[in-house]
Tab-separated table of C-alpha atoms in Angstrom:
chain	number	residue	atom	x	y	z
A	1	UNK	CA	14.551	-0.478	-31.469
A	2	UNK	CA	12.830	2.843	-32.428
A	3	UNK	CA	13.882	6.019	-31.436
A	4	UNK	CA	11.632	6.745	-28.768
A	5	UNK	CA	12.701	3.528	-26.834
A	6	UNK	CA	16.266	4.452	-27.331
A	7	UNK	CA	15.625	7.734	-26.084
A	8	UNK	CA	13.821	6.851	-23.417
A	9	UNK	CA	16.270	3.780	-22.453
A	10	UNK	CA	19.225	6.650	-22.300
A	11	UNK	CA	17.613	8.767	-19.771
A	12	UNK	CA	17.020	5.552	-17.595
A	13	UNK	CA	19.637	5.091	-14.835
A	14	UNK	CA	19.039	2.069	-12.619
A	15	UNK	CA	20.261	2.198	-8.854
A	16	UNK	CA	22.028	-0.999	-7.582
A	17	UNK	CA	22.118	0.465	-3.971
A	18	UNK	CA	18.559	1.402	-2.772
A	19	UNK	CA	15.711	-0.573	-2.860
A	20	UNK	CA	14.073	1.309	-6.165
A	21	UNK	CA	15.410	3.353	-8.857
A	22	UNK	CA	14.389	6.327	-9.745
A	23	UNK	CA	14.594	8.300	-12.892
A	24	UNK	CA	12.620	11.442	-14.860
A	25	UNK	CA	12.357	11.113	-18.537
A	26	UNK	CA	10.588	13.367	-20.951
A	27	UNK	CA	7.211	11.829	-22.050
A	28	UNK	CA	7.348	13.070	-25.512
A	29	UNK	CA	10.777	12.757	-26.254
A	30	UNK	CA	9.789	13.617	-30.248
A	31	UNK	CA	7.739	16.540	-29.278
A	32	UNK	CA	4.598	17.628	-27.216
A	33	UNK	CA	1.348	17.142	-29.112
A	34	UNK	CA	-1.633	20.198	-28.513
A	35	UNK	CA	1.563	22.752	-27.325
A	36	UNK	CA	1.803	26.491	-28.315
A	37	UNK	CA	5.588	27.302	-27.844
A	38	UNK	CA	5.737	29.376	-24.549
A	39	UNK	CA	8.101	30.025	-22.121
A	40	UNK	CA	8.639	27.552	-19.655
A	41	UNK	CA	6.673	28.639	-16.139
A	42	UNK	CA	6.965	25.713	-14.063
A	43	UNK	CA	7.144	26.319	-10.301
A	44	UNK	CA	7.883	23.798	-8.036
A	45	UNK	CA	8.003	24.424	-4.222
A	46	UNK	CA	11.258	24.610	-2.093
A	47	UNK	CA	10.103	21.347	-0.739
A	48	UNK	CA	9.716	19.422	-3.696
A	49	UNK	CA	6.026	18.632	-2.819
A	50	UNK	CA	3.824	21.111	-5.492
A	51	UNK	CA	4.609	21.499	-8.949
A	52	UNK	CA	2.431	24.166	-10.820
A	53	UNK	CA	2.026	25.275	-14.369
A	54	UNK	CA	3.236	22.299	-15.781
A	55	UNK	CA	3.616	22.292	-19.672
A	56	UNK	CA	6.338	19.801	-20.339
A	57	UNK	CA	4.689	16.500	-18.954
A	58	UNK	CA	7.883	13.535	-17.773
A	59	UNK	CA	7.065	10.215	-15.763
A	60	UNK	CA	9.471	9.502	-13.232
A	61	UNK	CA	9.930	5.634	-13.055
A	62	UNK	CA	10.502	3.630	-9.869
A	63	UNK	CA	10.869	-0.229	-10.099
A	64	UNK	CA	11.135	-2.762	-7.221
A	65	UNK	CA	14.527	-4.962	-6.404
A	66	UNK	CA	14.417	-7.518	-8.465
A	67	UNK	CA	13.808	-10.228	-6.058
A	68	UNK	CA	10.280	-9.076	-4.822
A	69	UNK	CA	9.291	-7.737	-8.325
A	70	UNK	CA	6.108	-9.251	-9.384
A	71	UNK	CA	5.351	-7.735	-12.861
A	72	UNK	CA	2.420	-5.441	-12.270
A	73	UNK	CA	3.209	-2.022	-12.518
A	74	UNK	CA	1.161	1.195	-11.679
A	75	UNK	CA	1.033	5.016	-13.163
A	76	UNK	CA	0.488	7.304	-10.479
A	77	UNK	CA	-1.546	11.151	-11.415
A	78	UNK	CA	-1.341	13.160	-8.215
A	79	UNK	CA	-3.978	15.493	-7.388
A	80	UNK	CA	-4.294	19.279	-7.143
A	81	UNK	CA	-7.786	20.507	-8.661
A	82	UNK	CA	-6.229	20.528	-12.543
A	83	UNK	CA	-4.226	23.742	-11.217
A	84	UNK	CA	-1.227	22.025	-8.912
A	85	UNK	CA	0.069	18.462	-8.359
A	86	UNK	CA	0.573	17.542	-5.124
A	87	UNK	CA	3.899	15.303	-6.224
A	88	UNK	CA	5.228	13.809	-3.457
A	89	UNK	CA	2.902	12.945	-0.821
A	90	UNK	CA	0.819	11.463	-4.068
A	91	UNK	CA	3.565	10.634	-6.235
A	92	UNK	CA	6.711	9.945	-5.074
A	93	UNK	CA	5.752	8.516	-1.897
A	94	UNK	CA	3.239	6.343	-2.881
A	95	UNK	CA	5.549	4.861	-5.471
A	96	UNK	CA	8.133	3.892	-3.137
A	97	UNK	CA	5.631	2.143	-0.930
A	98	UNK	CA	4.490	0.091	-4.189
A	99	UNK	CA	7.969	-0.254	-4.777
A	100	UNK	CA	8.102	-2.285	-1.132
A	101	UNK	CA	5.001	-4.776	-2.506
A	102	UNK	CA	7.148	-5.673	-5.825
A	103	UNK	CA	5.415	-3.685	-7.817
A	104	UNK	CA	6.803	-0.667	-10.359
A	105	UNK	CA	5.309	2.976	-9.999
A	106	UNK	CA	5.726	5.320	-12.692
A	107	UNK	CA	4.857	8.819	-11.380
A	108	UNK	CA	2.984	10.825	-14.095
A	109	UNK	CA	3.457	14.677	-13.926
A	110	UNK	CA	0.519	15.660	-16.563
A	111	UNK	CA	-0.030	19.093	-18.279
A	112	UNK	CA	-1.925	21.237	-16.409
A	113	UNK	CA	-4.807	22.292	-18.344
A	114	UNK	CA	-3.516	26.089	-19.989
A	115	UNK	CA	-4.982	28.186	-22.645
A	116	UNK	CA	-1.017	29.941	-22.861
A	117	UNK	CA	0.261	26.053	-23.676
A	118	UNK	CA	-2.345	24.018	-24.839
A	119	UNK	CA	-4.577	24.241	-28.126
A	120	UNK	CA	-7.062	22.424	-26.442
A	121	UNK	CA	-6.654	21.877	-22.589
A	122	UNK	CA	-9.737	20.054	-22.138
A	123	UNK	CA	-7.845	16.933	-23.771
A	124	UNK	CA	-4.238	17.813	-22.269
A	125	UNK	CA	-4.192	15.566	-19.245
A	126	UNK	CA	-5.593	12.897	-21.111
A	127	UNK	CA	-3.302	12.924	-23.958
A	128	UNK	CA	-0.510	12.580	-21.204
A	129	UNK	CA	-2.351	9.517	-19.455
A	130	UNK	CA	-2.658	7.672	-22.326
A	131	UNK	CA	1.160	8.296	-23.891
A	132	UNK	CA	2.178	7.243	-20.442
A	133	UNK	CA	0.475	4.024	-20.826
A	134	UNK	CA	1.909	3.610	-24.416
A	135	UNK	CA	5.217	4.059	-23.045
A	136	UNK	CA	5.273	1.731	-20.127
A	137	UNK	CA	3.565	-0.964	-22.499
A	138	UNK	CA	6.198	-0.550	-25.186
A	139	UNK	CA	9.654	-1.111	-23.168
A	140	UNK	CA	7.776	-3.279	-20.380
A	141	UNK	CA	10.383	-5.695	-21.798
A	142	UNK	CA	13.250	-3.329	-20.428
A	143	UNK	CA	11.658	-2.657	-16.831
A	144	UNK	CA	10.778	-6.387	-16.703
A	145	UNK	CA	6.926	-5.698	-15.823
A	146	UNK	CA	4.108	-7.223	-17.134
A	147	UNK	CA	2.131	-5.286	-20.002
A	148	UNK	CA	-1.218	-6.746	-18.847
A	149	UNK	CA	-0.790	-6.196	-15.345
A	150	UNK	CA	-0.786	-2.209	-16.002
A	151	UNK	CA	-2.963	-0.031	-13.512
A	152	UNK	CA	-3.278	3.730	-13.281
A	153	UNK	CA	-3.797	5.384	-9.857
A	154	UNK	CA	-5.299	8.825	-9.486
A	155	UNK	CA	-5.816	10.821	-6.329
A	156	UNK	CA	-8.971	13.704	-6.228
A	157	UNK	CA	-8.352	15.080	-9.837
A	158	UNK	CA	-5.710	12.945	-10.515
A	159	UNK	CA	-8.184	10.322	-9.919
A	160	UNK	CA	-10.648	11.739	-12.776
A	161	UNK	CA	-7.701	11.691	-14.674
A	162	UNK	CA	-7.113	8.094	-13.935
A	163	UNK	CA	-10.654	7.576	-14.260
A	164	UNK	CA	-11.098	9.150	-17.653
A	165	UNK	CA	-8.548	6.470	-19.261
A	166	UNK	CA	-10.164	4.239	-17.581
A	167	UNK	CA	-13.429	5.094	-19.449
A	168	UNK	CA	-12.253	6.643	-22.736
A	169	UNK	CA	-9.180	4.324	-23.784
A	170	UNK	CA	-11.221	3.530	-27.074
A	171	UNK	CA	-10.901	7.321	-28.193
A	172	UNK	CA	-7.066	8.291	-28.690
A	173	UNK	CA	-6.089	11.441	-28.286
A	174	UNK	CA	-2.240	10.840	-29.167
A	175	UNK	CA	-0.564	9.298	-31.987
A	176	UNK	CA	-0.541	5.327	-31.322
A	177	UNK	CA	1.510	4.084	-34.863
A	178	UNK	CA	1.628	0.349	-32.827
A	179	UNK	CA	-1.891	0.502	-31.920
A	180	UNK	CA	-0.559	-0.455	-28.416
A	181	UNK	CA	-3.331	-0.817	-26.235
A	182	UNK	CA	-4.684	2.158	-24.293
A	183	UNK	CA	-6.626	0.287	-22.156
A	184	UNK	CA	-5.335	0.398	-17.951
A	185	UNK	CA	-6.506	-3.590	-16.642
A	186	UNK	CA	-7.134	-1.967	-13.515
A	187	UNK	CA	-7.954	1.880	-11.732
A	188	UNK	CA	-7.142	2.741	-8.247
A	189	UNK	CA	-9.081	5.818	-7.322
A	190	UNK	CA	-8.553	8.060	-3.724
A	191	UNK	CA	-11.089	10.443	-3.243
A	192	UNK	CA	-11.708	10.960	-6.775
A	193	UNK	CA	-13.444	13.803	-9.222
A	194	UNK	CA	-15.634	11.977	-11.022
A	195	UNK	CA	-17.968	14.105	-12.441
A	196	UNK	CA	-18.275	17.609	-14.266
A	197	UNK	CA	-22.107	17.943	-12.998
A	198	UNK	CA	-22.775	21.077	-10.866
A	199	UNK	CA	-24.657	18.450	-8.554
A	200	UNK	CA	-21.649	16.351	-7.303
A	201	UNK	CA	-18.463	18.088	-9.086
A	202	UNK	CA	-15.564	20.090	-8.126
A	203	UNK	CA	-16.392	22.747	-9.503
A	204	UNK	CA	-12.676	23.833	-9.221
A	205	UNK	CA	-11.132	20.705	-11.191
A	206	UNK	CA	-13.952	21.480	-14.071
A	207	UNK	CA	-13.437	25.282	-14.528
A	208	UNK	CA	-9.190	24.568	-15.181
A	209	UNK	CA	-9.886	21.533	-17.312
A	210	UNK	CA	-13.111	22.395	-19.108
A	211	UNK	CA	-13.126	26.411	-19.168
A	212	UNK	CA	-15.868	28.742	-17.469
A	213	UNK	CA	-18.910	27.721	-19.941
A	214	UNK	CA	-18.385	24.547	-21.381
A	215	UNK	CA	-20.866	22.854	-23.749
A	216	UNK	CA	-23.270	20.446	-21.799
A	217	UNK	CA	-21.677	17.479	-24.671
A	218	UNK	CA	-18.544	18.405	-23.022
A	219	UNK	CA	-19.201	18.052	-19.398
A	220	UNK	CA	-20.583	14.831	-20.063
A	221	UNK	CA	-17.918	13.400	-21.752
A	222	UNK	CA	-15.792	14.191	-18.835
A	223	UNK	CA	-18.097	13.105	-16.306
A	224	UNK	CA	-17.140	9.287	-16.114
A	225	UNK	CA	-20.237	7.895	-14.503
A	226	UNK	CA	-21.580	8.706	-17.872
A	227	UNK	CA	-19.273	6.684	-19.552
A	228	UNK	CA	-19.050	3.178	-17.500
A	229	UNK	CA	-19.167	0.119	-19.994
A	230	UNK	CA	-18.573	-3.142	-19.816
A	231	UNK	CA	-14.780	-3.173	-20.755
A	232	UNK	CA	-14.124	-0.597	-18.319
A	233	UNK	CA	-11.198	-2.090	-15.899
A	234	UNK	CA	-11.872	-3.665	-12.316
A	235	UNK	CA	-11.613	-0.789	-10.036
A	236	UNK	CA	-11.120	0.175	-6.116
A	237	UNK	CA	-12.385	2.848	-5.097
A	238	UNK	CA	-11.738	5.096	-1.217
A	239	UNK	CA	-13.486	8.306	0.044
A	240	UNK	CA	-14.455	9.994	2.838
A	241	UNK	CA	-18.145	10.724	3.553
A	242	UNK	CA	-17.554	13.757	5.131
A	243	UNK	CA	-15.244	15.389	2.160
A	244	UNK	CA	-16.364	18.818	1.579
A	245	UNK	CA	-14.397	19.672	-1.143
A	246	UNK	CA	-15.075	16.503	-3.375
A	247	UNK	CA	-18.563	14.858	-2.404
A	248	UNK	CA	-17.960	11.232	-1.405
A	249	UNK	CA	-21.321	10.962	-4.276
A	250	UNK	CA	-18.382	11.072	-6.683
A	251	UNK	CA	-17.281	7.701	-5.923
A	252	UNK	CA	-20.427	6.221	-4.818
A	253	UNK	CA	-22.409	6.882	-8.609
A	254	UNK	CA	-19.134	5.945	-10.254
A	255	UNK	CA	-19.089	2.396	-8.204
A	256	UNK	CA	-23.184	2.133	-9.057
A	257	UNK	CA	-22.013	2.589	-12.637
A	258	UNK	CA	-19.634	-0.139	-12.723
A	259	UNK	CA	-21.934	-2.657	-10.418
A	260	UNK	CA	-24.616	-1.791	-13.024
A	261	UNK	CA	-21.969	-2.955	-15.713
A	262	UNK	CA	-20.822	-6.328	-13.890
A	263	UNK	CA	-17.351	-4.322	-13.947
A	264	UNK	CA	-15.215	-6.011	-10.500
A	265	UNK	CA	-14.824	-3.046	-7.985
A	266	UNK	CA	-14.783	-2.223	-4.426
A	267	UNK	CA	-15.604	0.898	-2.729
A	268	UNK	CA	-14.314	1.642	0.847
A	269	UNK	CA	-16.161	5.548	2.860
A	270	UNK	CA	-14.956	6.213	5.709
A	271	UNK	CA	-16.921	8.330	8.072
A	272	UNK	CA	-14.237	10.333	9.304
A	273	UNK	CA	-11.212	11.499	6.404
A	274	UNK	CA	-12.265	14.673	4.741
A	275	UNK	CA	-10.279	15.791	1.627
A	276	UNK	CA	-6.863	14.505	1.266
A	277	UNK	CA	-6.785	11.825	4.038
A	278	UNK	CA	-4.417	14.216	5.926
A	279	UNK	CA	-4.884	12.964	9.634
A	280	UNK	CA	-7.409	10.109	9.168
A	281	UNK	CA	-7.998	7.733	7.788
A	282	UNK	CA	-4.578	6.254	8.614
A	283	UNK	CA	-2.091	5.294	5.485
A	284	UNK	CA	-1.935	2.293	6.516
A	285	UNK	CA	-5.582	1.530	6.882
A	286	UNK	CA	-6.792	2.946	3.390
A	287	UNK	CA	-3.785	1.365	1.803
A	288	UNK	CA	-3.979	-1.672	3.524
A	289	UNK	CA	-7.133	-2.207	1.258
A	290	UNK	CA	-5.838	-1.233	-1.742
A	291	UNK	CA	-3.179	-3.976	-0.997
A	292	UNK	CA	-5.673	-6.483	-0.028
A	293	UNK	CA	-7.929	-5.744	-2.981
A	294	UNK	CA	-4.336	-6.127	-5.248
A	295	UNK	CA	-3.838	-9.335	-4.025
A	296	UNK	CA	-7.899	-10.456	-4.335
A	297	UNK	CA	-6.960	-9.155	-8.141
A	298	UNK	CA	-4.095	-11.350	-8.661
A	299	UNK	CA	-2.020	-8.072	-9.285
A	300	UNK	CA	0.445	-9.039	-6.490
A	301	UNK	CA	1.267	-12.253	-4.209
């Protein structure tokens, strides 16, 4: 057992009295890669529910009783425009509701891209995404999950997030000595940034994550309707068509992409949800298809 697994095994409590445990461990336990030493500025509301300036990424695991646990397991990237993460009502709460269908959550709080912490904070984010998917991969044994059955859910930018190592898993951007594979088998994405394009992007989510003037080669990279291929997982996607902060054309030209690629996906707009799904569409409506397109997927029973 290396060092990282033991480290990581440590910080793992398990609950036998609630229906999930729950647990934060560092994600780097051997040190953060792309960090300039600073002084620690996180700020979390009194709440618990936004978490800014984060430099010091964790995941927070939650795993189903053992009786309804089906293997498949999820990493969860909250949203909040690259600047906040909005950690609970798209993090923790979503988790335990996964939790409930048998499957483990593992709720990601990412870097927010910063110039004070990061050497290059274009590739922060993603250098988190992807060492969270080595690290659930590499002690699935311990949390009993299935290493092929490995998703990654993002919501608004948490969703490009998602959908950037959904595209770009062939280009690592952290040390990988087991050459574990980077690659999520499927993407659940909720009113997601796709693009970087001043024609359909946030601009908001591309100024924190790509800087004020970014190179043109650099807003395509990270616009992942570019970057659609044929390996790219099976993917469900949800907006709203009246979103005015994220166009809904975001999720529509990322669902052309993968149709054009014979990729599996399904794309649900409602008419009425605007940003955030905050009074409509109801939870259990949107989620009710992503649970229904799960168990299409063979991802749960």
């Amino acid at each position: 057992m290396n060092t990282k697994t033991t480290l990581i095994l440590t910080a793992l409590l398990i609950s036998f009295y609630t229906c999930f445990a729950q647990e934060e461990i560092p994600l780097y336990p051997n040190g953060i890669p792309n960090f300039k030493p600073a002084t620690d500025q996180e700020e979390i509301t009194e709440d618990g529910q936004v978490i800014r300036k984060v430099s010091r990424p964790t995941l927070t695991v939650f795993l189903p009783p053992k009786d309804i646990a089906t293997g498949t397991a999820v990493i969860i990237c909250p949203g909040g425009g690259y600047h906040a993460l909005m950690a609970q009502r798209e993090g923790s709460d979503i988790a335990k509701v996964f939790n409930d269908m048998g499957v483990a959550a593992f709720v990601l709080k990412y870097r927010l891209p910063n110039e004070e912490f990061q050497e290059n904070k274009a590739i922060a984010p993603l250098q988190d995404a992807q060492q969270a998917i080595i690290t659930v991969r590499e002690n699935s044994t311990h949390w009993q999950i299935n290493p092929a059955k490995l998703g990654v859910m993002g919501f608004s930018a948490g969703g490009h997030l998602a959908a950037t190592a959904g595209t770009q898993f062939d280009n690592a951007v952290v040390d990988n000595p087991l050459k574990t594979s980077l690659r999520p088998d499927f993407l659940i994405l909720i009113y997601p940034v796709i693009s970087m394009n001043e024609r359909i992007g946030h601009l908001g989510s591309k100024g924190f994550l790509l800087g004020d003037a970014p190179s043109q080669e650099l807003v395509e990279q990270f616009s992942n309707e570019l970057q659609v291929r044929a390996n790219t997982p099976p993917a469900f996607l949800t907006h709203g068509s009246d979103d005015s902060v994220v166009p809904v054309a975001n999720s529509m030209e990322f669902y052309q992409a993968l149709v054009e690629h014979q990729v599996p996906t399904e794309l649900h707009i409602y008419a009425k949800g605007e940003h955030g799904y905050l009074q409509r569409p109801a939870f259990d409506e949107w989620f009710g298809r992503v649970r229904h397109w799960m168990l299409s997927m063979d991802l749960i029973k």
